[in-house]
XYZ file of C-alpha atoms in Angstrom:
628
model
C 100.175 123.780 -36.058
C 98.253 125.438 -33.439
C 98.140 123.583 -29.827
C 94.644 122.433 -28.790
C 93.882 120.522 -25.455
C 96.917 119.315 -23.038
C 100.553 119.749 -23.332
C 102.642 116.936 -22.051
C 106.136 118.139 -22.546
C 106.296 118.170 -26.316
C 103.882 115.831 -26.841
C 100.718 118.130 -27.908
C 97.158 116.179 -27.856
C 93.840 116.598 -29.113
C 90.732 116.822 -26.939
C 90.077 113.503 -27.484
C 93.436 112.440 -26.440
C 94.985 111.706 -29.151
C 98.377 113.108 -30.346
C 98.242 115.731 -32.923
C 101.273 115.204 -34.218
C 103.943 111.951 -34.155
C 107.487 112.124 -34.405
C 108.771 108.779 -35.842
C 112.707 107.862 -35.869
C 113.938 105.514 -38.716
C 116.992 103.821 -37.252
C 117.491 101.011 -39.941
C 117.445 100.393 -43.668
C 118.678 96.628 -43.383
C 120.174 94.442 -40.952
C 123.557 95.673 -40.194
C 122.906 99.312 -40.176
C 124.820 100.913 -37.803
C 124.386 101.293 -34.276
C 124.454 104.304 -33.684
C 120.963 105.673 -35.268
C 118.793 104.274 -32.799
C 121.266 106.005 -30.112
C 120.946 108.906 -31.494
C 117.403 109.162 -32.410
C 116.434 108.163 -28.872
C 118.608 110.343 -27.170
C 118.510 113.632 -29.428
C 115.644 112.995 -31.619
C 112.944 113.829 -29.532
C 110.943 111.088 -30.823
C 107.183 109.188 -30.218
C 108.042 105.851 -32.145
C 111.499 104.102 -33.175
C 110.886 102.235 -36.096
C 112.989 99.228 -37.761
C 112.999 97.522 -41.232
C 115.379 94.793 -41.113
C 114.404 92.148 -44.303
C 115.242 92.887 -47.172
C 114.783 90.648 -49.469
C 118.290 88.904 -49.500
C 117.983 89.115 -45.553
C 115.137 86.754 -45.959
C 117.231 84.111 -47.259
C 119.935 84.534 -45.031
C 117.730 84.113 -41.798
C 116.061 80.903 -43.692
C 119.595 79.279 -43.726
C 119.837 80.387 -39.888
C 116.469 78.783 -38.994
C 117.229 75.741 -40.683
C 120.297 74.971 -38.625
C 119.143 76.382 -36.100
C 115.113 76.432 -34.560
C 116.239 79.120 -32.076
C 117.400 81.413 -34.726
C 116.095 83.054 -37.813
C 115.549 86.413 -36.480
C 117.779 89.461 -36.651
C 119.722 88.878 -33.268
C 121.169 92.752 -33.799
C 117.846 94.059 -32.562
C 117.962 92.690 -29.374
C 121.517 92.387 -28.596
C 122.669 95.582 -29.596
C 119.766 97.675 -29.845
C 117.545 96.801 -27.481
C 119.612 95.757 -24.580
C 121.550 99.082 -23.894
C 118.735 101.274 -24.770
C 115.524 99.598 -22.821
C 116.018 101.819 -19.936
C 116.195 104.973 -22.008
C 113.733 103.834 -24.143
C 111.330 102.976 -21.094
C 112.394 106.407 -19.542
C 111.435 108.307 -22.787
C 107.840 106.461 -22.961
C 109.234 105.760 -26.630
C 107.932 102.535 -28.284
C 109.212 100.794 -30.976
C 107.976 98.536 -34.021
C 110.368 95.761 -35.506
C 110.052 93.689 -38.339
C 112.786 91.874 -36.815
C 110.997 88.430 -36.351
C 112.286 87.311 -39.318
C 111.207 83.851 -39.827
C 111.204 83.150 -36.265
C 109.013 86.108 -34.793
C 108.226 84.179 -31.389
C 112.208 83.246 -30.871
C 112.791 87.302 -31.185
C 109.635 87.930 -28.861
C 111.342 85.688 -26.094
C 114.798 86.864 -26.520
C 113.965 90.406 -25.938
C 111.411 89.236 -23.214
C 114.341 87.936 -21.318
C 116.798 91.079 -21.852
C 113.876 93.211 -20.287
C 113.665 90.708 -17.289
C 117.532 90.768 -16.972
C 117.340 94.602 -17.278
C 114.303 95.262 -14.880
C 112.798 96.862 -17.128
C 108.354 96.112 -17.732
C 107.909 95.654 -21.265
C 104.477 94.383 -22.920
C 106.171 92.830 -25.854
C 103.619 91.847 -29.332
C 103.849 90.028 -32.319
C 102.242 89.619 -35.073
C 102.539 85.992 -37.442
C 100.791 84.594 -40.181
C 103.271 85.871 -43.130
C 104.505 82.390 -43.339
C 102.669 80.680 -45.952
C 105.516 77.558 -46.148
C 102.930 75.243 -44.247
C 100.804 75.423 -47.123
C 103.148 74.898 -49.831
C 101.139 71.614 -51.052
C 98.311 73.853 -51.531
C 99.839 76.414 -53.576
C 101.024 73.834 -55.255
C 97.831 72.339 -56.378
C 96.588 75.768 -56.862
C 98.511 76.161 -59.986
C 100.061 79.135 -58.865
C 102.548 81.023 -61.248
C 105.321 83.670 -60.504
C 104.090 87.023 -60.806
C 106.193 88.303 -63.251
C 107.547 85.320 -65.416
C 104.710 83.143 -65.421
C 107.031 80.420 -64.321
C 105.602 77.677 -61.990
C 106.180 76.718 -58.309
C 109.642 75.070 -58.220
C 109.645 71.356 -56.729
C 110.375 72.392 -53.649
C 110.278 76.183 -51.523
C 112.002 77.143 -48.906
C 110.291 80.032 -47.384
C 107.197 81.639 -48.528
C 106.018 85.171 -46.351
C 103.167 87.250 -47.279
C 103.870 91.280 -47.165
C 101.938 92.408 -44.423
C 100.543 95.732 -43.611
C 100.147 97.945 -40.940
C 96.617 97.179 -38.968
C 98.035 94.402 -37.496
C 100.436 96.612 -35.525
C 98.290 98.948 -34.995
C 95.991 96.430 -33.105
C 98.906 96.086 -31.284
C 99.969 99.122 -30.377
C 96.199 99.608 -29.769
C 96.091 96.666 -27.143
C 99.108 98.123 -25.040
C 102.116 96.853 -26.365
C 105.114 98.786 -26.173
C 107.374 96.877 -28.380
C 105.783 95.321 -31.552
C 107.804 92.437 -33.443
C 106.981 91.131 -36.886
C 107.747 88.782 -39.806
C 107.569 89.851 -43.159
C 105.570 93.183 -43.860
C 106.103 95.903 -46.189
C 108.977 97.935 -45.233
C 106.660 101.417 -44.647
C 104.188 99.520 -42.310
C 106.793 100.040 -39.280
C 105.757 103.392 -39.564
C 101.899 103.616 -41.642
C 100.985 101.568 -38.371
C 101.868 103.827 -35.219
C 99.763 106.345 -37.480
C 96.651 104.029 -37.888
C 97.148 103.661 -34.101
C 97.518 107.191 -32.908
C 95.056 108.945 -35.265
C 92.735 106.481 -35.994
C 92.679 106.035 -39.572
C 90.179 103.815 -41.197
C 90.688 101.812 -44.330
C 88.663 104.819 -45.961
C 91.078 107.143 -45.389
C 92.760 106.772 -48.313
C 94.657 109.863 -48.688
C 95.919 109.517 -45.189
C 97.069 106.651 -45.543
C 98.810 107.078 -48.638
C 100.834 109.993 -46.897
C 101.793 107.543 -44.081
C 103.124 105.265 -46.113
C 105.287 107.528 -48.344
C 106.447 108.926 -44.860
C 106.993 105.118 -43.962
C 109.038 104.870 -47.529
C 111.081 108.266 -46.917
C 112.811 106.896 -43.841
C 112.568 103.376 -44.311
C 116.151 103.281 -45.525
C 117.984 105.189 -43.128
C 120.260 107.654 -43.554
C 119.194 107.578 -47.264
C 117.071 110.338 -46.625
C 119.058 112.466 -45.027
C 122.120 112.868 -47.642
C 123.490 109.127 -47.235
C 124.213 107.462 -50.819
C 122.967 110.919 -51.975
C 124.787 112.647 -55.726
C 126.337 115.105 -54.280
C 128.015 113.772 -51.271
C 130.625 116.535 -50.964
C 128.153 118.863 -49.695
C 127.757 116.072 -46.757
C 131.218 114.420 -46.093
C 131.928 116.789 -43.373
C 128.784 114.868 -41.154
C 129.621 111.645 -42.337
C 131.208 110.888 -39.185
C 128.103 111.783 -36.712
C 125.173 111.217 -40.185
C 121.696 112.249 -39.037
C 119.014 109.526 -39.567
C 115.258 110.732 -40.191
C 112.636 111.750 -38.018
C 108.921 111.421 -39.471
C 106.751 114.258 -38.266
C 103.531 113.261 -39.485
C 99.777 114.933 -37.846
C 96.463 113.548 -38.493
C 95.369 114.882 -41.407
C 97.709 113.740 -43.336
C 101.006 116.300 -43.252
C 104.361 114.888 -43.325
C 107.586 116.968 -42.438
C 110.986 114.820 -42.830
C 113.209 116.338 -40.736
C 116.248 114.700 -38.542
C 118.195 115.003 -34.856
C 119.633 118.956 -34.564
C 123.281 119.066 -34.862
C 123.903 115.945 -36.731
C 125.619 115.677 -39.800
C 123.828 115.112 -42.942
C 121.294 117.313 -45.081
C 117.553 117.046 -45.237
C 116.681 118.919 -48.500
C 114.480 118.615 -51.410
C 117.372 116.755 -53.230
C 118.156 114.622 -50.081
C 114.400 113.025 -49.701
C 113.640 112.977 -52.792
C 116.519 110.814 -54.743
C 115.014 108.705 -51.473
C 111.192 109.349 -52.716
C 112.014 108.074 -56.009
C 113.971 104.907 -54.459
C 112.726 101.564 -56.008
C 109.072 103.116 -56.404
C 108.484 102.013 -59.569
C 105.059 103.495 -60.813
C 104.718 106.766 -59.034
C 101.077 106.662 -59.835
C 100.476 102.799 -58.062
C 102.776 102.319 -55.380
C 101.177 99.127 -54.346
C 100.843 98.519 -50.689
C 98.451 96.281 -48.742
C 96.596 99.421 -46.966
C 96.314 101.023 -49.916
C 97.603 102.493 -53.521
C 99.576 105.678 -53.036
C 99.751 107.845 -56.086
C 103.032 110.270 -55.991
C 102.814 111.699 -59.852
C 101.418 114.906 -58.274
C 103.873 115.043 -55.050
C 105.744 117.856 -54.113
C 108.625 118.975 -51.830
C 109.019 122.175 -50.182
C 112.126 123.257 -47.929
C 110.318 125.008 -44.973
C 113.955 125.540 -43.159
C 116.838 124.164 -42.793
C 116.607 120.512 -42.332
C 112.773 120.158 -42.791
C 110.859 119.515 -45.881
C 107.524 119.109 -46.051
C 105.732 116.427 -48.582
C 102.171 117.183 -49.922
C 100.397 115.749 -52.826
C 99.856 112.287 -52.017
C 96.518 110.451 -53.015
C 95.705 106.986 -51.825
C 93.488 104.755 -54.135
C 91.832 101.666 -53.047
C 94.105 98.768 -51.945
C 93.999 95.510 -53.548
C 92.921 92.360 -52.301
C 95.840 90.250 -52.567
C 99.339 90.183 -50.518
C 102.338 89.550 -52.080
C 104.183 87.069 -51.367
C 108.081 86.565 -51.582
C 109.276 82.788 -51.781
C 112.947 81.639 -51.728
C 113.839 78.178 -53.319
C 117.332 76.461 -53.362
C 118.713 76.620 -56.925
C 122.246 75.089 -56.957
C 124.917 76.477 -56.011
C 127.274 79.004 -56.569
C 131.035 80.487 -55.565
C 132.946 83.992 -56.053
C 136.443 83.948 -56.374
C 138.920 87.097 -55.769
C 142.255 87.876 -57.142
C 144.441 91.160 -57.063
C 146.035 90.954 -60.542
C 148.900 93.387 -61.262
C 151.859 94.422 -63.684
C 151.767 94.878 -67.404
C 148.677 94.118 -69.923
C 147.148 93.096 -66.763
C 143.639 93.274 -68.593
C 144.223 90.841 -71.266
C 146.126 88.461 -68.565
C 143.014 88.169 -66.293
C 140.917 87.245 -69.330
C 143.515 84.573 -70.299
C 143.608 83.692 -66.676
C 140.024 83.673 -65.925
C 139.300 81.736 -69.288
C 141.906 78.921 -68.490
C 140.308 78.353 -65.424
C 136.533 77.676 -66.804
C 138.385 75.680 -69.607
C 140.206 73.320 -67.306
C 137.204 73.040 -64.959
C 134.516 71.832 -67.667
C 137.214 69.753 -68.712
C 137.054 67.871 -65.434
C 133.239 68.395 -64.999
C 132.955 66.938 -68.299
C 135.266 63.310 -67.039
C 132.829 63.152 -63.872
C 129.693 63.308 -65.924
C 128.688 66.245 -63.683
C 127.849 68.950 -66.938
C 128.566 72.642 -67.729
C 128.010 75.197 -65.121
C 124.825 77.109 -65.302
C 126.404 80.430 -65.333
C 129.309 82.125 -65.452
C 130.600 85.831 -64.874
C 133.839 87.367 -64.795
C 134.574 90.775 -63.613
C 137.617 93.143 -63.604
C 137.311 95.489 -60.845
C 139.290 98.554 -61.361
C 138.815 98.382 -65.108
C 135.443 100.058 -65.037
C 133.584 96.488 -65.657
C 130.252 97.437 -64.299
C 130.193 99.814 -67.171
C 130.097 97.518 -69.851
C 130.393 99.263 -73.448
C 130.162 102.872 -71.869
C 133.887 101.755 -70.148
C 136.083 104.732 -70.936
C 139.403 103.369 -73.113
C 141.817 104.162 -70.642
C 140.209 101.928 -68.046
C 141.868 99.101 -69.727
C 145.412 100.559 -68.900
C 145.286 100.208 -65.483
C 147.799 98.081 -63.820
C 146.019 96.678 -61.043
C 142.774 95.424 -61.207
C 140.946 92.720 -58.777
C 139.167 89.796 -61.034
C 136.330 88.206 -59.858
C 135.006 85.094 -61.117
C 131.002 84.113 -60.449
C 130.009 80.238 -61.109
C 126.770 78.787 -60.735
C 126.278 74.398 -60.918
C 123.386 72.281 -59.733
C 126.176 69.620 -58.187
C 128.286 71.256 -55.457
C 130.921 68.700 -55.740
C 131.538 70.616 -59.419
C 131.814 73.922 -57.398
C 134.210 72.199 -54.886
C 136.210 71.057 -57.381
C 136.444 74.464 -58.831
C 137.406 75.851 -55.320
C 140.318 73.242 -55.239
C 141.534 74.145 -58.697
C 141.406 77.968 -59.100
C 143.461 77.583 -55.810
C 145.626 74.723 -57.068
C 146.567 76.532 -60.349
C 148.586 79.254 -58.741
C 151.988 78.400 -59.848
C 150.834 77.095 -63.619
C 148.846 80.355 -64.525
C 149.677 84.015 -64.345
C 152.573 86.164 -62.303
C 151.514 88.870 -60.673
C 148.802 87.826 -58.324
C 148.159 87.714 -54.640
C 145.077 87.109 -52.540
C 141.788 89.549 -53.058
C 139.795 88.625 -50.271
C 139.783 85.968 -47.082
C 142.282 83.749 -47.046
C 141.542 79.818 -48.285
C 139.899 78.602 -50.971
C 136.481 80.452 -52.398
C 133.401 79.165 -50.147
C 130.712 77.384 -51.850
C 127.228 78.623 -51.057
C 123.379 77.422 -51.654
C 121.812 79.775 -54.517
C 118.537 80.920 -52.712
C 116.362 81.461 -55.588
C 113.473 84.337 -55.312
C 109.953 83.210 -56.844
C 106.622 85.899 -55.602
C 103.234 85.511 -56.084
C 99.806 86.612 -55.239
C 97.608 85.369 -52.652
C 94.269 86.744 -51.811
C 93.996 88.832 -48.368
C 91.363 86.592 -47.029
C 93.284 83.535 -47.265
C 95.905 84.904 -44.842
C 95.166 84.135 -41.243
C 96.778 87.264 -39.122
C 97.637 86.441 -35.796
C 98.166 89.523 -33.471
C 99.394 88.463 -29.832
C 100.185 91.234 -27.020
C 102.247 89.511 -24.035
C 101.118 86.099 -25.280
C 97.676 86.746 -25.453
C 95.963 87.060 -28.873
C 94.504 90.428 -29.728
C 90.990 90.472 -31.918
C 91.302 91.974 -35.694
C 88.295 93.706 -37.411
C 87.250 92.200 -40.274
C 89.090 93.495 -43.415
C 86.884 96.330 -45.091
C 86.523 96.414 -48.546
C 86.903 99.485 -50.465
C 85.484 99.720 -54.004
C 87.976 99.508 -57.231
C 90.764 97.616 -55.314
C 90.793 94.994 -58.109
C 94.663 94.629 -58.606
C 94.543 94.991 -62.115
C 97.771 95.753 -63.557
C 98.806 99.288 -65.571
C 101.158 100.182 -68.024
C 103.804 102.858 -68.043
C 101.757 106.180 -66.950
C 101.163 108.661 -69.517
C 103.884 111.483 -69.184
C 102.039 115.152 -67.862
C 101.934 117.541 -69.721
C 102.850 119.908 -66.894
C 106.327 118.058 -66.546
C 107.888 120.221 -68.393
C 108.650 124.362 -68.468
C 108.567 124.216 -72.325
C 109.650 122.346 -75.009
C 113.634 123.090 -76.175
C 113.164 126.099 -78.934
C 114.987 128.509 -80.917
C 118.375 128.306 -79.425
C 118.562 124.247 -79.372
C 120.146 124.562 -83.181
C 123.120 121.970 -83.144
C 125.397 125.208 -83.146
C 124.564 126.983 -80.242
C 124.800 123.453 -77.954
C 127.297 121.895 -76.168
C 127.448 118.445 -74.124
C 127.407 118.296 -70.826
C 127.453 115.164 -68.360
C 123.877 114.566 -66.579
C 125.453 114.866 -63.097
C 125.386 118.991 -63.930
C 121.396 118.706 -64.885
C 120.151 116.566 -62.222
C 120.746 113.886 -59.096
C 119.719 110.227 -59.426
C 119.365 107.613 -57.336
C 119.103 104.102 -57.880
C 117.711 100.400 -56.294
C 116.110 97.006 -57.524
C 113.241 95.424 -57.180
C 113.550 91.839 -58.077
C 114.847 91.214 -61.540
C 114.144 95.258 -62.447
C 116.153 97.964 -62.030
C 114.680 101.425 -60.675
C 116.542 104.632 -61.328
C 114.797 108.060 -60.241
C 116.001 111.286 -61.741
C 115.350 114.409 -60.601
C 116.073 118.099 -62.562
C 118.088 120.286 -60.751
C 116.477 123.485 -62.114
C 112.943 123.668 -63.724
C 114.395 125.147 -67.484
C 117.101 121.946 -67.396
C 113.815 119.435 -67.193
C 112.768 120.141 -71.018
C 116.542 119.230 -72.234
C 116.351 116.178 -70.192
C 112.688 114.842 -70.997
C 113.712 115.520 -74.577
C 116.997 113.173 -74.484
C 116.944 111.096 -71.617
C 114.127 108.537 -73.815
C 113.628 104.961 -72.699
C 115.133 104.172 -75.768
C 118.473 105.841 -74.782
C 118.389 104.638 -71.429
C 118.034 101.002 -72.947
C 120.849 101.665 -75.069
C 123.522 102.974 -72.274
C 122.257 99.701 -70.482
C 122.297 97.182 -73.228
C 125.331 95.146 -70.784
C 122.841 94.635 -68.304
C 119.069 95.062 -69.663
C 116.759 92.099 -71.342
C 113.641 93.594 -71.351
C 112.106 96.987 -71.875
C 112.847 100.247 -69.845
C 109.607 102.201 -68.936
C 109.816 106.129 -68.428
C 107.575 107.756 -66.009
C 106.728 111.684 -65.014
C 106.545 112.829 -61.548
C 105.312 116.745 -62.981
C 105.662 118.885 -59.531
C 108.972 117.225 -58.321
C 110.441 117.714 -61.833
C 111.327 114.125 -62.265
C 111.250 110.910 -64.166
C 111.392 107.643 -63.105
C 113.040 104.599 -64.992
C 112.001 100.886 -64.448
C 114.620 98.494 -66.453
C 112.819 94.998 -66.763
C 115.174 92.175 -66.276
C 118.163 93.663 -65.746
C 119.164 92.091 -62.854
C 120.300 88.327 -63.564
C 117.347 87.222 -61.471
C 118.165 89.632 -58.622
C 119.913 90.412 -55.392
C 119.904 86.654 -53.799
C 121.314 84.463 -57.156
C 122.123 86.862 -59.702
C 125.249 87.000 -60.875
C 126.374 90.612 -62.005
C 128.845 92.574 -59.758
C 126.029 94.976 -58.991
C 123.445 92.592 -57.950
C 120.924 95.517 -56.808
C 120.983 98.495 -58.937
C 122.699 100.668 -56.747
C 125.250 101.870 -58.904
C 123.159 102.257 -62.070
C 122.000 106.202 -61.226
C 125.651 106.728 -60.824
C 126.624 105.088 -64.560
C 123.393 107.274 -65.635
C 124.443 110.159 -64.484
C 127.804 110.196 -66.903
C 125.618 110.036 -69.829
C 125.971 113.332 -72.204
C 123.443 115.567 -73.202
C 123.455 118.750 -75.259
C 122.002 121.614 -73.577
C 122.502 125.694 -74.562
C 125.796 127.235 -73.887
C 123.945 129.328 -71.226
C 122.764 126.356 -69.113
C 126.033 124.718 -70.006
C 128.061 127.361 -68.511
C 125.471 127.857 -65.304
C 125.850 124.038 -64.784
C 129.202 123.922 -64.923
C 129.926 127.296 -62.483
C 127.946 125.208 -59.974
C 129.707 122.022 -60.323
């Protein structure tokens, strides 16, 4: 991009200004990433903006629990004590600013903490928040209102324990706007860390719909760390090496829309076309309504191009009106639950954990049942090492092992039933099985709330925004409507015809194929949303796509899932990436924060996907296989 007007180091502005282009760091997919990234990207990434997502949505619950025992707490601590403490004078030095929805449920306890590192380090900070994604006040409301979960139907449990509204990005940008040079949040959609510095430093309007839609897929690409830059990615030999010093992304985004991912020279890791986009495809859903609150970004028509060596460039992204409601993610206590581990070893060991694990539920109903305290809700049991997140698909052999670590999940409304069971799958130690020792902390298994997950809708202009810059509150326009944001809901998108090179032809005869694992034809990546499972695929080479589109059906995918899956698997066509995207409905056990499954999140479902076997011609067979 050519240089017009001044030249501040490397920061290159307009005439009017403004920046034409914004480097943006992503130093955290989830509270507990390490911390290193923000090191890094503040001392070698050259960077304009260090941005933060810290809730997911099991993070929620855990920072509810904190608040509640503790009005001082509820707010991801990491960000000030081991972020932003040893960095502020760097960070100062730099001019860098930095965005944070590390508030939690306790935004104004995080303002103040980090307020009083800055004093302790000498270092001026204008510090601002932004509030109103905490909808619990009006709980009695909502209740009155009749309002039903989203996706079940179901209605408001008796009583919530958080409620927070997905923000957007305007309110930071009013923010930033106003002076601040650290903005805190609550809840808001994970891509708004970074959509807002945009809205800020190019001016974007709501009308700006393509724009916007880029920023926030820019905001997605790095919102998970090191994701995009070859962490969690297929092929992770081709990365190892750079494990030990990972890059994390760098957004370099201009105003008209461009995005280049790219990430710190001479760290480890690989930004490619495979690299961002297993992390494009990442819990996405519909590529054709990624729903935001700034606007509906439409990805069936995105593309990837490798411009040099650790930069890709994304184009194609269209931005549709936004809706007029925020979602809104509630957590409610339902029961309780408790995970037991035990290292099982020796001969048949297999069939002796099933007999174990089965005595154990036996003799505990058996006591529920004299106590009047009724069955559990749920049960699972799991044998780790014996391929039992693979359910049916399980090779044979995995049931010859002779060690394996069993896990037992229970679920009860009373916790004394749940105690109990902590006291006797302890106590039973000399009357059950040989061949066991401890598989995790010492003591007895810990008994823990269930913190239940429950989202609605709420329309926009029923959420009060509060936007506050060193204490004092900042004015927000009024919201602007944009015609056709009506919300209404789609189904699966059509598959393009482009998606695919050509149909499989002459030489797909049953003789002239042979089978070859998925892993050969393509990379996957998958995540959850909710209850639903979200597993993006993406062709290595444009003549494998027809074999896959061909065999790789819903209907099969349902199949290799049937273990897991309760509802129906939708298939969607992203034509100029050469990929599909697959949305499992209920396949979750309620999701990450009760379910019960081993894989509570989806994360190692690309992974099972990837072993399934598809017949291809012996010539792609054999050029698939010389690669591997």
């Amino acid at each position: 991009m050519a240089a017009q007007g001044s030249n501040t180091g490397n920061k290159v502005l307009a005439r009017d200004g403004r920046r034409r282009t914004v480097r943006i760091g992503g130093a955290s997919g989830y509270w507990g990433d390490s911390q290193d990234a923000p090191r890094q990207l503040v001392t070698r990434g050259d960077i304009d903006y260090l941005v933060f997502d810290y809730l997911a949505e099991v993070t929620m619950s855990v920072l509810v629990r904190a608040f509640q025992k503790d009005p001082q707490a509820g707010y991801a601590r990491d960000f000030v004590e081991l972020v932003m403490k040893p960095l502020l004078p760097e960070i100062k030095a730099r001019g860098i600013r930095v965005i944070a929805n590390a508030g939690g449920v306790n935004v104004p306890a995080c303002a103040r903490a980090l307020a009083a590192v800055a004093a302790e380090a000498g270092v001026a900070l204008r510090i601002g928040t932004v509030e109103g994604d905490d909808l619990l006040p009006r709980e009695a409301e909502l209740r009155e209102r009749g309002v039903r979960e989203m996706f079940s139907g179901a209605p408001l449990p008796a009583r919530l324990a958080s409620a927070n509204a997905y923000l957007g990005a305007r309110p930071i940008a009013a923010a930033l706007d106003a002076g601040a040079d650290v903005v805190i949040t609550g809840r808001c959609v994970d891509s708004a860390v970074t959509l807002g510095p945009l809205v800020h430093e190019f001016g974007w309007g709501p009308g700006d719909l393509d724009r916007l839609a880029a920023g926030t897929i820019a905001g997605h690409i790095i919102e998970c760390g090191a994701q995009a830059t070859g962490g969690n990615f297929t092929d992770w030999r081709e990365v190892a090496a750079g494990w030990a010093d990972m890059g994390y992304p760098i957004a370099e985004c201009d105003a008209d829309g461009g995005v280049v991912i790219t990430k710190p020279e001479g760290t480890g890791g690989r930004v490619s076309r495979f690299t961002v986009g297993e992390q494009l495809l990442y819990e996405i859903g519909d590529p054709a309504r990624y729903v935001v609150p700034d606007v509906v970004c439409d990805v069936s028509d995105l593309a990837l191009d490798e411009i040099a060596p650790d930069r890709v460039r994304v184009s194609g992204v269209r931005g549709h009106a936004p809706t007029d409601s925020y979602k809104v993610s509630a957590t409610w206590a339902d029961g309780f639950r408790a995970t037991a581990l035990t290292v099982l070893t020796g001969f048949d060991v297999v069939e002796k954990a099933n007999a174990f694990s089965g005595a154990v539920l036996e003799r505990t109903r058996r006591l529920f049942a004299e106590r009047g305290w009724g069955d559990y809700r749920r049960t699972a049991t799991h044998l780790i090492g014996a391929e039992t997140l693979w359910g049916a698909n399980a090779r044979a052999q995995a049931t010859a092992t002779r060690e394996i670590t069993l896990r037992m999940d229970v679920h009860h409304d009373n916790y004394r039933a749940l105690d109990l069971f902590s006291k006797e799958y302890t106590g039973v130690a000399l009357a059950m099985t040989t061949g066991r020792c401890a598989g995790g902390a010492a003591g007895r298994p810990k008994v823990t709330p269930v913190v239940a997950q429950f989202a609605f809708l709420v329309p926009k202009a029923e959420v009060l925004v509060r936007v506050r810059v060193d204490g004092a509150a900042v004015p927000l326009a009024e919201p602007v409507r944009i015609a056709g944001g009506d919300g209404t809901a789609r189904g699966p998108l059509a598959e393009a015809a482009g998606c695919v090179t050509g149909a499989p032809g002459e030489d797909s005869s049953a003789d002239g194929l042979r089978k070859v694992p998925l892993v050969l034809l393509a990379v996957a990546r998958s995540g959850d949303k909710g209850d639903d499972a979200n597993i993006g695929v993406i062709a290595r080479r444009p003549d494998y796509l027809p074999w896959i589109q061909a065999q790789l059906t819903p209907e099969r995918v349902r199949r290799w899932f049937a273990h897991t899956v309760r509802g129906d698997v939708h298939r969607y066509a992203l034509p100029a990436l050469g990929a599909f995207n697959f949305v499992l409905k209920n396949a979750l056990d309620g999701g990450g924060t009760s379910s019960l499954h081993l894989d509570s999140q989806a994360k190692t479902y690309a992974q099972q996907l990837l072993a399934i076997e598809l017949e291809v011609p012996a010539a792609i067979a054999d050029q698939a296989e010389a690669r591997a």
